[in-house]
Structures are given as structure tokens and as C-alpha cells.
Coordinates of C-alpha atoms in Angstrom, one line a residue:
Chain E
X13 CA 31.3 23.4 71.1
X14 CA 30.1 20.2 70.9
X15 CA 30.2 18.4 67.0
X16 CA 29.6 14.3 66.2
X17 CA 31.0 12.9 63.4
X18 CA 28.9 12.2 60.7
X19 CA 29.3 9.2 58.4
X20 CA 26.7 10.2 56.0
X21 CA 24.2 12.7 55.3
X22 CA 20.9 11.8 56.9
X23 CA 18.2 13.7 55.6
X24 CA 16.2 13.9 58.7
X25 CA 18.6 15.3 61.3
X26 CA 17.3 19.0 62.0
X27 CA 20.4 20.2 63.3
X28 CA 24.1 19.4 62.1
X29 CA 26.4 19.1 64.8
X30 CA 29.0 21.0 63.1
X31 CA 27.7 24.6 64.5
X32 CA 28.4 27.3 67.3
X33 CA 25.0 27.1 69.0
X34 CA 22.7 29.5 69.1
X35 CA 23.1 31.7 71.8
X36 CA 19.9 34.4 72.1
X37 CA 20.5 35.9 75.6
X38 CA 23.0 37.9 73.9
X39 CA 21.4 37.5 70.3
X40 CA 24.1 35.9 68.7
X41 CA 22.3 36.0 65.1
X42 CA 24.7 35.1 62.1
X43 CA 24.4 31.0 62.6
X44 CA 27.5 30.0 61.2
X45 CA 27.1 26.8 60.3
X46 CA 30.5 25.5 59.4
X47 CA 32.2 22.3 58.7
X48 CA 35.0 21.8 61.3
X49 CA 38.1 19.7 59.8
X50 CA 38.7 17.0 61.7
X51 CA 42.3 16.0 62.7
X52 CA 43.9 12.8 60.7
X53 CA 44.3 10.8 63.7
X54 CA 40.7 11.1 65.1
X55 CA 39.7 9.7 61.7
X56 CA 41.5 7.0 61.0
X57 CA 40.9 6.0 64.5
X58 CA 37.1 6.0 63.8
X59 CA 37.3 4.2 60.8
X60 CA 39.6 1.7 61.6
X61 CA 36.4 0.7 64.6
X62 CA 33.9 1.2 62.2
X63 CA 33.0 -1.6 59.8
X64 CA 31.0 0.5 57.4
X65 CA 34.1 2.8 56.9
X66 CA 32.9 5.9 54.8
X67 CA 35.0 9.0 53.9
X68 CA 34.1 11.1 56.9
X69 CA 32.9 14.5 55.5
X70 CA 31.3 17.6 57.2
X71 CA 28.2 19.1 55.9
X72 CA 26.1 22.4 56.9
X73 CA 23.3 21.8 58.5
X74 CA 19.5 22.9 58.5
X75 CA 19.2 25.2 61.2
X76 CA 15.5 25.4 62.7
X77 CA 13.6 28.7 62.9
X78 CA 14.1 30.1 66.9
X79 CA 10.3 29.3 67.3
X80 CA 7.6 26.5 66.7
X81 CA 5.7 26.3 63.1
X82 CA 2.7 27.6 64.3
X83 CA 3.8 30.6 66.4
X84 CA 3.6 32.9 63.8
X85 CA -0.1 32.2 62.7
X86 CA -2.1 34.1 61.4
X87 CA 0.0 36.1 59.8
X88 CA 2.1 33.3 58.0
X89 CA 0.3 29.5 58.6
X90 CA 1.6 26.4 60.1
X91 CA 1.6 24.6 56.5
X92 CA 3.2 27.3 55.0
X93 CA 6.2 27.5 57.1
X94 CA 6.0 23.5 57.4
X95 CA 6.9 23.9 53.5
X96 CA 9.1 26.8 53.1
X97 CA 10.9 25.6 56.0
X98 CA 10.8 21.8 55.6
X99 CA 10.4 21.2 52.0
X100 CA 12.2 24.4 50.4
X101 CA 15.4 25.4 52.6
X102 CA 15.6 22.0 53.7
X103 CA 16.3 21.4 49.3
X104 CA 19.1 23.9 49.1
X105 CA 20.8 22.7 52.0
X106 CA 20.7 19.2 50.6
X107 CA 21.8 20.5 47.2
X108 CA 24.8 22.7 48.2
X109 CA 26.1 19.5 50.3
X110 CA 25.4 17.4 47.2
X111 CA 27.3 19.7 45.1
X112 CA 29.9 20.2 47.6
X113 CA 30.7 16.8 47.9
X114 CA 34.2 16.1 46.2
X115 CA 34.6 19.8 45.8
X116 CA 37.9 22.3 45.8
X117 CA 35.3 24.0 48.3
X118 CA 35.6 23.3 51.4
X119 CA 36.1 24.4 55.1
X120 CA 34.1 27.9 54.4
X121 CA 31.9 29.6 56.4
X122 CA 28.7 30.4 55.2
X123 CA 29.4 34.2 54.2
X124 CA 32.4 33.3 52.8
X125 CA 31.4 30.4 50.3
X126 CA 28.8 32.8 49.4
X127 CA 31.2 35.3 48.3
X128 CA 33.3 32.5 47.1
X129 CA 30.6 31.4 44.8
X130 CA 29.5 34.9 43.9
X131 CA 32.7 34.9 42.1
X132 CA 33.0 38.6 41.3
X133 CA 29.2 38.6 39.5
X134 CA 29.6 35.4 37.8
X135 CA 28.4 33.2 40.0
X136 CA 29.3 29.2 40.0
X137 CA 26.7 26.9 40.2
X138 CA 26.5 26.7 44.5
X139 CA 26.1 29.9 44.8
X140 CA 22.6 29.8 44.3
X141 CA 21.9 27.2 47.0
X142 CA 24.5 28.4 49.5
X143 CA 22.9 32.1 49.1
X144 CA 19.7 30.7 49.2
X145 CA 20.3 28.6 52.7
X146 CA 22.0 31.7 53.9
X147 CA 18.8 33.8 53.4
X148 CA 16.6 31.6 54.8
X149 CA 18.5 31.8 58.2
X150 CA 18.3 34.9 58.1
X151 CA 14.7 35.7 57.4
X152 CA 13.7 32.9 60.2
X153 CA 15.5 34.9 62.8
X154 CA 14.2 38.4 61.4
X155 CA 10.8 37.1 62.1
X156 CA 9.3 36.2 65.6
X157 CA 5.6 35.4 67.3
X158 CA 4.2 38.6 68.5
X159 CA 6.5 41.0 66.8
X160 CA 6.3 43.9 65.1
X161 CA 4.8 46.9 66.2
X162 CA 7.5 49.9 66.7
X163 CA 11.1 49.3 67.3
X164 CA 12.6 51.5 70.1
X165 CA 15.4 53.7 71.8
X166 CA 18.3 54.0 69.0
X167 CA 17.2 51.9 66.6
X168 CA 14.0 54.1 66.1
X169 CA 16.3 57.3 65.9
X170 CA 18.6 55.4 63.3
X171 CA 15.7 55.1 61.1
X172 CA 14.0 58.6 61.5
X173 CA 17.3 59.7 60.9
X174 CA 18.0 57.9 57.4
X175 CA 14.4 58.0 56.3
X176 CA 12.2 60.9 58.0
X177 CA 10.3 59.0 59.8
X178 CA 9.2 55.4 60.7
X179 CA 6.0 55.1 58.6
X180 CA 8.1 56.9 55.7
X181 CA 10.2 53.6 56.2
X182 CA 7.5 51.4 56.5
X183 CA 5.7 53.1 52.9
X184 CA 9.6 52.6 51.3
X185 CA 10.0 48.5 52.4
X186 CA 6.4 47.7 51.6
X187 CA 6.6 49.5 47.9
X188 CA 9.8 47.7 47.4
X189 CA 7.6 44.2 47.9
X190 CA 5.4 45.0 45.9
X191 CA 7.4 46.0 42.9
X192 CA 9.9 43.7 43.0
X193 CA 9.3 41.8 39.5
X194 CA 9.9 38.0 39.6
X195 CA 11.5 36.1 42.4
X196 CA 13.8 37.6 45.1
X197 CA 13.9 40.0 48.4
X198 CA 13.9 42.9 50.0
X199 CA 16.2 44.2 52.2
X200 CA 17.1 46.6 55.1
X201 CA 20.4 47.2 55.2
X202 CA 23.2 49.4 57.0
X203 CA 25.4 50.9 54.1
X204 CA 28.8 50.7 54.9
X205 CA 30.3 53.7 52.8
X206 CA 26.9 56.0 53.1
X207 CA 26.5 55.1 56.4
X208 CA 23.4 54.8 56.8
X209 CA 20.0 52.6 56.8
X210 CA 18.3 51.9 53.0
X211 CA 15.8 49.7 51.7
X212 CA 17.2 47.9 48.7
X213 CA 15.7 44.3 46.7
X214 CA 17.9 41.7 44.9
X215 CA 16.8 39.2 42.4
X216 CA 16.3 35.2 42.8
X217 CA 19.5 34.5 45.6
X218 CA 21.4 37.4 45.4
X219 CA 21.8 39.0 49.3
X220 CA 23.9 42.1 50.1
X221 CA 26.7 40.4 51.6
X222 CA 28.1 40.1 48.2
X223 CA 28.3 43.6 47.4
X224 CA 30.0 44.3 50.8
X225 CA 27.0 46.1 52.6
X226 CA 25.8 44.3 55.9
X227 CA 21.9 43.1 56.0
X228 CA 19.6 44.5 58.9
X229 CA 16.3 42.5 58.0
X230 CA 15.0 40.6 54.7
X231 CA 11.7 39.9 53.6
X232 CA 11.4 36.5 51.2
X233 CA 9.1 37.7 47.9
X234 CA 9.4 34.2 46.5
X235 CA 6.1 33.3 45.6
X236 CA 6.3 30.0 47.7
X237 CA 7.2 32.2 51.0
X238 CA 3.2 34.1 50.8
X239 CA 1.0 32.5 48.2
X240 CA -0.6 30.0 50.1
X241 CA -1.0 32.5 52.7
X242 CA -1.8 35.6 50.5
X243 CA -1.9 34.4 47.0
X244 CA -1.1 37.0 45.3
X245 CA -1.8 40.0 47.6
X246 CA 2.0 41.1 48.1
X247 CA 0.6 44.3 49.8
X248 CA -1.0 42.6 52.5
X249 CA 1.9 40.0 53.0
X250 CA 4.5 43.2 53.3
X251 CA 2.2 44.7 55.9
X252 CA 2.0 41.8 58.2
X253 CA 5.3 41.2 58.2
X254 CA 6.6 44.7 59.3
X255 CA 3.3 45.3 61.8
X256 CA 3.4 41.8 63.3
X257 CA 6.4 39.7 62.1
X258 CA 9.2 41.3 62.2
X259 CA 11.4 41.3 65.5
X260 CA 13.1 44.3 66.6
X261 CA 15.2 42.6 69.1
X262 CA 16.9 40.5 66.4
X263 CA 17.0 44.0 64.2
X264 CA 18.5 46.1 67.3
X265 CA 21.4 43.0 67.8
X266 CA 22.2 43.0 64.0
X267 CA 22.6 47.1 64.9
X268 CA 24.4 47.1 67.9
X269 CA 27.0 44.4 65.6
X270 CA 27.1 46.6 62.4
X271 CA 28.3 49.2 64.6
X272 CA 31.2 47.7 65.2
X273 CA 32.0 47.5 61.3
X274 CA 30.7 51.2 60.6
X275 CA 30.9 54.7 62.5
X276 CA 27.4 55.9 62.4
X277 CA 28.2 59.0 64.8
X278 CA 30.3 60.9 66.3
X279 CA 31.7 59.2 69.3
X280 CA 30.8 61.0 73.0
X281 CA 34.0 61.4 74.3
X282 CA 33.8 62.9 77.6
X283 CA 36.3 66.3 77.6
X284 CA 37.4 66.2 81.7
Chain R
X9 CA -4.3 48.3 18.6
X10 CA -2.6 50.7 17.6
X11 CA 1.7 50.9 17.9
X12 CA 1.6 47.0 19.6
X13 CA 2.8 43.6 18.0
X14 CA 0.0 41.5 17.6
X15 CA -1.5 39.7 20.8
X16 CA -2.8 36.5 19.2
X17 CA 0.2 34.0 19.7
X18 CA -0.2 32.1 16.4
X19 CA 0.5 35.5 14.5
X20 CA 4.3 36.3 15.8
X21 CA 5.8 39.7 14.6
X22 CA 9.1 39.2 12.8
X23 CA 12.2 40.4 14.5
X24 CA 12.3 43.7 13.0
X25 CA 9.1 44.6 13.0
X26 CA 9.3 43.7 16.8
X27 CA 11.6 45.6 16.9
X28 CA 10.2 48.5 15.0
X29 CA 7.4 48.1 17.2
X30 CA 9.2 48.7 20.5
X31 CA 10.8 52.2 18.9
X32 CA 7.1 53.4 17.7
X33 CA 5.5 52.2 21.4
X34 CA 8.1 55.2 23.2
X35 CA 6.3 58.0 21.9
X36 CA 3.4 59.1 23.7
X37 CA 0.2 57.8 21.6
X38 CA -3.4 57.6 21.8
X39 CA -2.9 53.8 21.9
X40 CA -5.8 51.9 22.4
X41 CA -6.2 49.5 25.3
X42 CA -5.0 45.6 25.9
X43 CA -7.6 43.6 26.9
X44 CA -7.7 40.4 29.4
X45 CA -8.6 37.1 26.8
X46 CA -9.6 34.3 28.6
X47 CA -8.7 31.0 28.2
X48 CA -10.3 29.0 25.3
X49 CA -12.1 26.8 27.7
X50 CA -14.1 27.1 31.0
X51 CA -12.1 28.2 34.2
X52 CA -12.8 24.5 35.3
X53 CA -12.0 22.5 32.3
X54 CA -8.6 21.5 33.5
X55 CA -9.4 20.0 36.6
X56 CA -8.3 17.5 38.4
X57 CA -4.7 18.6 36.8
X58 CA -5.3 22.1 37.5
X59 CA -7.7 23.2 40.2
X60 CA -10.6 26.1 38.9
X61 CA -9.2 28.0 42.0
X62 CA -5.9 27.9 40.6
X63 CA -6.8 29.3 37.1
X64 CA -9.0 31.6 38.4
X65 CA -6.1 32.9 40.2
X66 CA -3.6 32.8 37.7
X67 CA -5.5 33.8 34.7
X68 CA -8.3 36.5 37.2
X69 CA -5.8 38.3 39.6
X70 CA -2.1 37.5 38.0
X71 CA -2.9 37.8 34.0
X72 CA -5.5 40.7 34.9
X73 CA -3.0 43.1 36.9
X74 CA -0.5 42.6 34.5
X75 CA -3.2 44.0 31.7
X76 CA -4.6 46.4 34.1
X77 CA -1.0 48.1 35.0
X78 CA -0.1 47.8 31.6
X79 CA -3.1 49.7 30.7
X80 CA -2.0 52.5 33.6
X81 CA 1.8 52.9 32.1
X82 CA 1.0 52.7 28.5
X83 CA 2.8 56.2 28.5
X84 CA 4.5 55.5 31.0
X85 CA 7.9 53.7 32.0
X86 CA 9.1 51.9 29.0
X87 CA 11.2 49.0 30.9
X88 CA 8.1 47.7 32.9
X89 CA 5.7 48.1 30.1
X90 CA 7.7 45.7 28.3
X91 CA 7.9 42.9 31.1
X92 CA 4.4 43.4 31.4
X93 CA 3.7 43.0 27.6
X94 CA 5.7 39.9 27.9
X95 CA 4.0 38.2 30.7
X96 CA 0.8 39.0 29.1
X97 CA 1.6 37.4 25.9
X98 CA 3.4 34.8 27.5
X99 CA 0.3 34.0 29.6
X100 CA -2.1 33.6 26.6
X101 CA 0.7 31.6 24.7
X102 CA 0.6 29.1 27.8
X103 CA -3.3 28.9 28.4
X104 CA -3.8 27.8 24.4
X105 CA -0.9 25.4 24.8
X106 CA -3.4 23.4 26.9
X107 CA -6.7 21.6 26.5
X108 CA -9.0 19.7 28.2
X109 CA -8.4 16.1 28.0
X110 CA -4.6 16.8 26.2
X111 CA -1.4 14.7 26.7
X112 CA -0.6 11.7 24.9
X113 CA 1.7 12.1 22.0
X114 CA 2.1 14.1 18.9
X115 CA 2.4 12.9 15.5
X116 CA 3.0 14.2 11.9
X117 CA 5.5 16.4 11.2
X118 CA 6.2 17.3 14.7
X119 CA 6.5 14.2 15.7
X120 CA 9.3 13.8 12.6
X121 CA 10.8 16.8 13.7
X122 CA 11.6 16.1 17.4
X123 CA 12.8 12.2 16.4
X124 CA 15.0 14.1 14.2
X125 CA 16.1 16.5 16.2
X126 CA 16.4 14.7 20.1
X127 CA 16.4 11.1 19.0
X128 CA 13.1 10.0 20.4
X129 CA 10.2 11.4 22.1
X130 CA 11.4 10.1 25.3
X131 CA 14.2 12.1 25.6
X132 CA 12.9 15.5 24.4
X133 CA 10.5 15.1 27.4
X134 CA 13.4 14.6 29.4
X135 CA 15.5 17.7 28.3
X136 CA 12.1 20.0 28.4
X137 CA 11.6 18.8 31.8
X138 CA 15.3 19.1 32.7
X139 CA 14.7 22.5 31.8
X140 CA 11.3 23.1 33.5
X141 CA 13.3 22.2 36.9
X142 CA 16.2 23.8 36.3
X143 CA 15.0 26.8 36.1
X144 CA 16.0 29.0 39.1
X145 CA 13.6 31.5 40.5
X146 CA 10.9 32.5 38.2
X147 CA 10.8 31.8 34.6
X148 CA 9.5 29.6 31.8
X149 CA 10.4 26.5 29.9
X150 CA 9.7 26.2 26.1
X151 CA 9.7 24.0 22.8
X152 CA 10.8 26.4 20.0
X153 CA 11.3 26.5 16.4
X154 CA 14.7 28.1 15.8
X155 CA 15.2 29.0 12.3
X156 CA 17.6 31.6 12.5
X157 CA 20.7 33.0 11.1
X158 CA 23.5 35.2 12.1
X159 CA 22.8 38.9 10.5
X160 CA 25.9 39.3 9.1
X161 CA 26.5 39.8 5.7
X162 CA 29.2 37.5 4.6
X163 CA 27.2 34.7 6.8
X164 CA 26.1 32.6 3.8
X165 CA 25.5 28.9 4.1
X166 CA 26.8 27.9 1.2
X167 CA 24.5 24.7 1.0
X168 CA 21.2 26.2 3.0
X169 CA 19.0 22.9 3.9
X170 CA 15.7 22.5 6.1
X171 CA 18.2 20.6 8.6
X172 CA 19.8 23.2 9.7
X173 CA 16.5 24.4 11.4
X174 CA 15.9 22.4 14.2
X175 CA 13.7 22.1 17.2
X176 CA 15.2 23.2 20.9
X177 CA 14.3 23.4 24.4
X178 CA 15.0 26.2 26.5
X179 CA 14.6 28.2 29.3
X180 CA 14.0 32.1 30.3
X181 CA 14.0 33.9 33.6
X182 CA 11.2 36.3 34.6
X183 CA 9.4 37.6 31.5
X184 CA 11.6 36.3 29.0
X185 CA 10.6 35.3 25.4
X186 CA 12.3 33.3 22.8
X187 CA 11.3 35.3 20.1
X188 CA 14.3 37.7 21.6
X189 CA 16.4 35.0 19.9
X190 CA 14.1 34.9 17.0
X191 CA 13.2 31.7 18.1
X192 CA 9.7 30.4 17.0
X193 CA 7.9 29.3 20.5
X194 CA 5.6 26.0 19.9
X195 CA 5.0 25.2 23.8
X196 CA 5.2 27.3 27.1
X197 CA 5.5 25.7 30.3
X198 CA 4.8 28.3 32.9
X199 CA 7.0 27.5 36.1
X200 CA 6.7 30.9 38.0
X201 CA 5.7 29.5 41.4
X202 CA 2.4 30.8 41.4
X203 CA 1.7 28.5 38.4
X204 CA 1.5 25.5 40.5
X205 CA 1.9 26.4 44.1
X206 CA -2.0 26.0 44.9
X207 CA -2.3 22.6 43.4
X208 CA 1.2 21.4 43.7
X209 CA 2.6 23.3 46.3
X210 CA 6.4 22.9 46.0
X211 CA 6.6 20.0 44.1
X212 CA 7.4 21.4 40.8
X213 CA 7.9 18.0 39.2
X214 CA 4.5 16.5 39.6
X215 CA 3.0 19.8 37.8
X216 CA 5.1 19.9 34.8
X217 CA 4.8 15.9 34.8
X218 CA 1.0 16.3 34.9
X219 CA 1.2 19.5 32.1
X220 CA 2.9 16.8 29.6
X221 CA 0.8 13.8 30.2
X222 CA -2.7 15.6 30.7
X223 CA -2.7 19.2 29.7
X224 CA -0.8 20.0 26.4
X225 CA -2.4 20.3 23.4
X226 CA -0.2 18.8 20.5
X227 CA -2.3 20.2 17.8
X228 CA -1.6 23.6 18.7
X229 CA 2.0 22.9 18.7
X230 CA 1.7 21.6 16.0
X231 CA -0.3 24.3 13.8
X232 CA 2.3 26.7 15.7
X233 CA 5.3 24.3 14.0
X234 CA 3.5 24.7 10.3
X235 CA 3.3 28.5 10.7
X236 CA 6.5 28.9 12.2
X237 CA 8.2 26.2 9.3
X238 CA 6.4 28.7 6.4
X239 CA 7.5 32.0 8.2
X240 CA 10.8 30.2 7.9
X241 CA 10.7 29.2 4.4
X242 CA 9.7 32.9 3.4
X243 CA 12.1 34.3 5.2
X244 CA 14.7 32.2 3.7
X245 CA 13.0 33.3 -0.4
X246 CA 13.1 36.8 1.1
X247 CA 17.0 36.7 2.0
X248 CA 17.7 34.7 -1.0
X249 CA 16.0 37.4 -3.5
X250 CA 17.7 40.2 -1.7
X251 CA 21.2 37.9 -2.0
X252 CA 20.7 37.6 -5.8
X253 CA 19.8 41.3 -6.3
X254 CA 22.9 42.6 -4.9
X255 CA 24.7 40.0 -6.8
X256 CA 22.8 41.4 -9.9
X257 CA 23.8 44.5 -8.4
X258 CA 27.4 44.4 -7.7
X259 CA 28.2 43.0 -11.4
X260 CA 26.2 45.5 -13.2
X261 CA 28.6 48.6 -11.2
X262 CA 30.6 50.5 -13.7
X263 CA 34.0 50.5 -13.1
X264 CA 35.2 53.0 -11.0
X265 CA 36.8 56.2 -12.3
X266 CA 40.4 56.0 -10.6
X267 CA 42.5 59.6 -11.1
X268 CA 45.7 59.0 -11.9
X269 CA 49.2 60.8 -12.0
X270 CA 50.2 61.5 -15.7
X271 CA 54.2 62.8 -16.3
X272 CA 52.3 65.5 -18.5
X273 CA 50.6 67.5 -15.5
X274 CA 54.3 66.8 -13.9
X275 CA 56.3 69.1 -16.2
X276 CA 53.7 71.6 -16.5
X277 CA 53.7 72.7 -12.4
X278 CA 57.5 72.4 -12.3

């Protein structure tokens, strides 16, 4: 793991060394991207060489989306992504380091300073960005070019299982868009004391993670996520992103790694 | 319109008629229709600040399905017919706080009012832009008249003076409306996303820069301030009257018939 020492924060670097790469042969998908603590010695040692000597700190980065702007046109533009990507995540990451800076918080990983922040329902001031940058990972790597069209093997069966049938699914997530009132998202996620799949939506920042349920896909309602795309045809937006967006290899990872958190069957044990 | 508070923003319902209002709207009625008002100028009269295609949008699709589902649920769910009825009222509030050719400053008794009450002009731009930002997810940013009093009954003020109503600058999430807090709104800024997004795209700064210097119409503000200063001043001869009548009241009681214990009724039950 490889990590450079940052002596301030430079608002152009894409990709903070302070993270576990990103692995996709074996679909590594929760991007932690924390700060390491660096040992006294190495510090002093590179301050001591350095004549602008600044307070070493660790920031989170802005992790890039697993595929170029323009790959997932026409179904979400180059400009759009260019914005929501570069303009709007890029902001939350730079506010939660701003507000982090000087701050009893540090040395979390992402999903913990989010239920740090969350503080029970009465949430401190980072939560909002550090749920925010959090959400935004996670909706780049639920999406990728050519994707979409039916997920497969025992994914499919989770969800005919938990919801009838795919297109009953499908109807659920895409009502869910459309009714969400205000700013937020919508969610699939694997219930962890149901046990099974459900479509849920949160308001402004708030992401399941908080209420202990683990998060399968997301879908960003924010206006600035569709409306140069769609304006205000949340319908249309919805359908696009589950028929052509939406990448069931991330989905069947995220599965395959709930699993391990929550029984969803009956194990085959082979009776010799 | 039968069972609904008044639509025109310069007429605001007072808090317990509001109120009163919400109750009457639960029962199923033969309630007759909200219609979509437009703007009171053309579609294009706030360009370059505001593109047509932006107000078409906001005022033709956004403003119009709000009306039109209304319309749909008027006997229907009671939660979303209320956010509904807000952002309606709440979009016509915003499109009359602007004009063609608005912005620079205001002056008369506003202008009194918000030296008084944030120092200088300067810096009440400052907090209601402060505010406009600030504002996390969807919502709105407003100037409001707040003239109001705790409604409990030993909450005299003992010396009542028009200082202690006072201009403030806030902020609501979603659908939200001052008058909740019996606040009198003067100014709406509108900073849902899809506000701006066409002309501004994410810079949310720019638009409610622009809204301040080019767009807002300080008359209305201020005929909203004279209305809301009267409503204030009747309300205060209202509460006053109804202070002095149980005054009136509680001196003219007759004294209350107390039973008590006399050693004659004693001896007798012994």
C-alpha cells in the first residue's frame, strides 16, 4: 500500500495517496479512503529536511468514478458527470477536510466517521459532507457503461424471492424516485434483521449505514445528479439508470459480501 | 376556493385560521380546484439573469405538477397535499418577489427597519446570503417579519414596543414556510436546485448574487412589510382588548361561596 506524505491539501490531485487501491478483479467495492497516522519519527525526519515545514496531516481523497466521463452517455452526459463529479463531490470532500482540520476526529474510516457524525440522529455538522462523499463513491461504482439489463444466477433469485419478480422490483425502485419529495436517494438494500432485499429512500445525506442495514445499490435524486440531463422527468432518469446504468457485477460483489454479515438461507451441508 | 387559505401571497391567513383551515381541508369536500398563476411578467422578462427556458421550466413543468397532483389528492393523502400546497404558495410568493429590471436598494421604512435591525444593508445581504448557501439539500431562504409572541397566558410584556418586532433571515428545508412560526415572509429566495441549475449550474452563489442585485423587487417587499406591520399592530389591539376584558372580568367575580365547618352542625351529629 503505497501512501506520500502530503504537506497540504492541493485541490487538484484526483486521488489521495492515503487509500487501499482499488482492486476490481475481485470487486473490492467499499473504497476506504482513510487517513493512515504516520509514525513520530518519519515526521520529524521530514520536516526537519523540509524548509516549508507544515503540520503533516492526512486527508481523504476524491476517488474517481471506475470509468471515463463520457462512458455513460447518453444516458447521463459528459457535462453532467463533469459537474456532479468534479464540481459537487469534489466540494464535500474539500469541506469535510476543511472541517476536519484541527478536529477530535480523526483517524476514521469512512463508515465509521459517518456513524460518528450521525451521532445517534443528531447529527454534527461533518456528517453531512462525510455522508455525502460516502454516497457519491458509492453511486459511481453502482453505475457502469453498458450496464443494466437483467442481473443473473443468485442475485436474480434473491430478488424474485424478496419482491416477486424482477420487473415488480424494477416498478418498486423507480416509484420510490419518483416520490421521493426534496433532495436525497434511493436505495437497495439487504436488511440485516429481515433478511432480505428492500427498496427504501433517505432524505438530503442520510445513507443506510447509519441505521445498521448494509446498502446494495443507490440512485442520487439530487436535482443536480439528472436535471441537466432530464430536467425534471425523474421517471425517465429512474428508468435509464436501472435498464442501462446500473452494474450488476458491482451489485452481485456487494451480495456475495453482505453474505458474509447476514444468513440469507439455509446452508447445504452435505449429510455423508 | 372553498376550505383553502387564500392563494394570493399579500393576503396571509393568520395562525389560527391557518390552522382552522388545515382541520376543515381533512374532510372530504366538494372543494373547488387550485389553479396554476403565472408569473406577473412574460416568461422572458428576467433574462439574461434568468433564462426563459429556465422559468418555463420552473414555473410550466415544476409549479404545474405540483398544482396538477394537488388537484388529483385533494381527497386524498393529507401529508402530501400539504407539501404540495406549500410549494405552490411558496412558488407564487417567489415569482412576485421579482421583477424585471429589480435590484438596487430599498428605501423607506424598510430600509429603517433592516438598519435597525442588522446594522446596515450590507450585512443583511450577507446573513440572507449566508443563509441562501447554507442551506443543505433543498429548501428556501427568506426576509420575514416576525411579530410574534409566546401563547401563553402569563406571557405579558410588561412594556410592549414596536422594537420588539424585528426583521430576520432564515432558512427552511423542502416545502417549509415561515408562517409555521407565524413569521410574516417579505422575500423568498428559492434555492431548490432546480431553481438555478439550468442557468447556474452548481454555482449557487452567482444565482442568489444575481437574485439580489438584478431580480428582487423591493417594492413588493416592501408593501408585504406595511401589511405584515398593520396585521401586527391589530393583532397586538386584539390581544390587548381581550387582556383588559378579562381583567374587567376577573375583578367584577363575586366572591366565592366557601362552606365552612360551624361547632353547631358538630354537636348536633354527635
Amino acid at each position: 500500500m503505497r501512501f506520500q506524505l502530503l504537506r497540504s491539501p492541493s485541490p487538484s490531485s484526483s486521488c489521495c495517496g492515503y487509500q487501499i487501491p482499488f482492486q476490481p478483479s475481485n470487486g473490492v467495492l467499499l473504497l476506504r479512503s482513510s487517513p493512515m497516522k504516520i509514525p513520530k519519527s518519519h515526521t520529524k525526519k521530514k520536516l526537519s529536511q523540509s524548509r516549508r515545514a507544515s503540520e503533516v496531516l492526512a486527508y481523504y481523497g476524491l476517488t474517481t468514478p471506475p470509468y471515463k466521463l463520457d462512458a455513460l452517455e447518453p444516458y447521463m452526459s459528459k457535462r453532467t458527470l463533469e459537474l456532479h463529479w468534479g464540481e459537487h463531490h469534489r466540494h464535500y470532500v474539500d469541506s469535510l477536510n476543511k472541517q476536519l482540520t484541527n478536529s477530535p476526529l480523526y483517524g476514521y474510516t469512512m463508515e465509521e466517521l459517518i456513524k460518528v457524525t450521525y451521532n445517534n440522529g443528531n447529527p454534527i455538522p461533518e456528517f453531512n459532507n462525510a455522508a455525502q462523499v460516502w454516497n457519491h463513491d458509492f453511486f459511481w461504482e453502482s453505475m457502469q457503461p453498458d450496464g443494466g439489463n437483467l442481473p443473473c444466477g443468485g442475485l436474480l433469485q434473491q430478488i424474485e424471492k424478496d419482491f416477486g419478480s424482477f420487473s415488480n422490483f424494477r416498478d418498486e425502485f423507480v416509484h420510490s424516485a419518483m416520490t421521493l419529495f426534496g433532495s436525497g436517494w434511493v436505495w437497495l438494500i439487504l436488511k440485516t434483521n429481515e433478511r432480505r432485499l428492500s427498496v427504501v429512500r433517505t432524505s438530503n445525506a442520510i445513507c443506510p449505514l447509519v441505521w445498521g442495514d448494509i446498502p446494495i445499490i443507490c440512485l442520487d435524486m439530487w436535482e443536480h445528479a439528472y436535471y441537466l440531463d432530464y430536467k425534471d422527468d425523474k421517471r425517465t432518469y429512474a428508468i435509464n439508470f436501472i435498464d442501462h446504468l446500473v452494474s450488476w457485477h458491482a451489485v452481485t460483489s456487494r451480495m456475495m459480501r453482505a453474505e458474509a454479515f447476514v444468513n440469507l438461507g439455509e446452508p447445504k451441508i452435505p449429510v455423508a | 376556493m372553498l376550505g383553502f387559505p387564500s392563494l394570493c401571497p399579500t393576503s396571509l391567513p393568520s395562525r389560527q385560521s391557518r390552522r382552522r383551515n388545515n382541520v376543515r381541508r381533512r374532510a372530504p369536500v366538494a372543494a373547488a380546484l387550485l389553479e396554476l398563476k403565472p408569473p406577473p411578467y412574460p416568461l422572458d422578462a428576467l433574462e439574461p439573469h434568468l433564462s426563459r427556458e429556465a422559468v418555463e421550466h420552473h414555473w410550466g413543468r415544476h409549479q404545474r405538477s405540483h398544482v396538477d397532483c394537488l388537484n388529483a389528492a385533494i381527497a386524498g393523502t393529507q401529508l402530501e397535499g400539504m407539501e404540495l400546497e406549500d410549494m405552490i404558495w411558496n412558488h407564487d410568493f417567489f415569482w412576485q418577489s421579482m421583477k424585471p429590471g429589480g435590484g438596487g436598494e430599498p428605501s423607506g421604512r424598510l430600509m429603517e427597519l433592516i438598519e435597525r435591525d442588522f446594522g446596515s444593508y450590507e450585512r443583511m445581504i450577507k446573513e440572507l446570503k449566508h443563509a441562501a448557501l447554507t442551506q443543505f439539500g433543498s429548501g428556501w431562504a427568506w426576509l420575514a417579519y416576525k411579530a410574534n409572541r409566546l401563547e401563553v397566558g402569563n406571557a405579558v410584556n410588561p412594556c410592549p414596543s414596536e422594537k420588539d418586532n424585528k426583521l430576520v433571515v432564515a432558512k427552511t428545508p423542502n416545502a417549509v414556510n415561515p408562517l409555521l412560526w407565524d413569521y410574516s415572509p417579505l422575500l423568498a429566495i428559492d434555492v431548490w436546485e432546480h431553481a438555478y441549475y439550468l442557468d447556474y449550474e452548481n454555482r449557487r452563489a452567482d444565482y442568489v448574487s444575481t437574485f439580489l442585485d438584478k431580480l428582487v423587487s423591493w417594492e413588493v417587499v416592501s408593501s408585504r412589510l406595511e401589511n405584515a406591520i398593520n396585521r401586527a399592530t391589530e393583532r397586538a389591539k386584539v390581544d390587548e382588548k381581550r387582556r383588559q376584558d378579562d381583567d374587567v372580568e376577573a375583578t367584577s367575580r363575586k366572591p366565592v361561596e366557601m362552606y365552612l365547618d360551624s361547632d353547631n352542625d358538630d354537636s348536633e351529629t354527635e
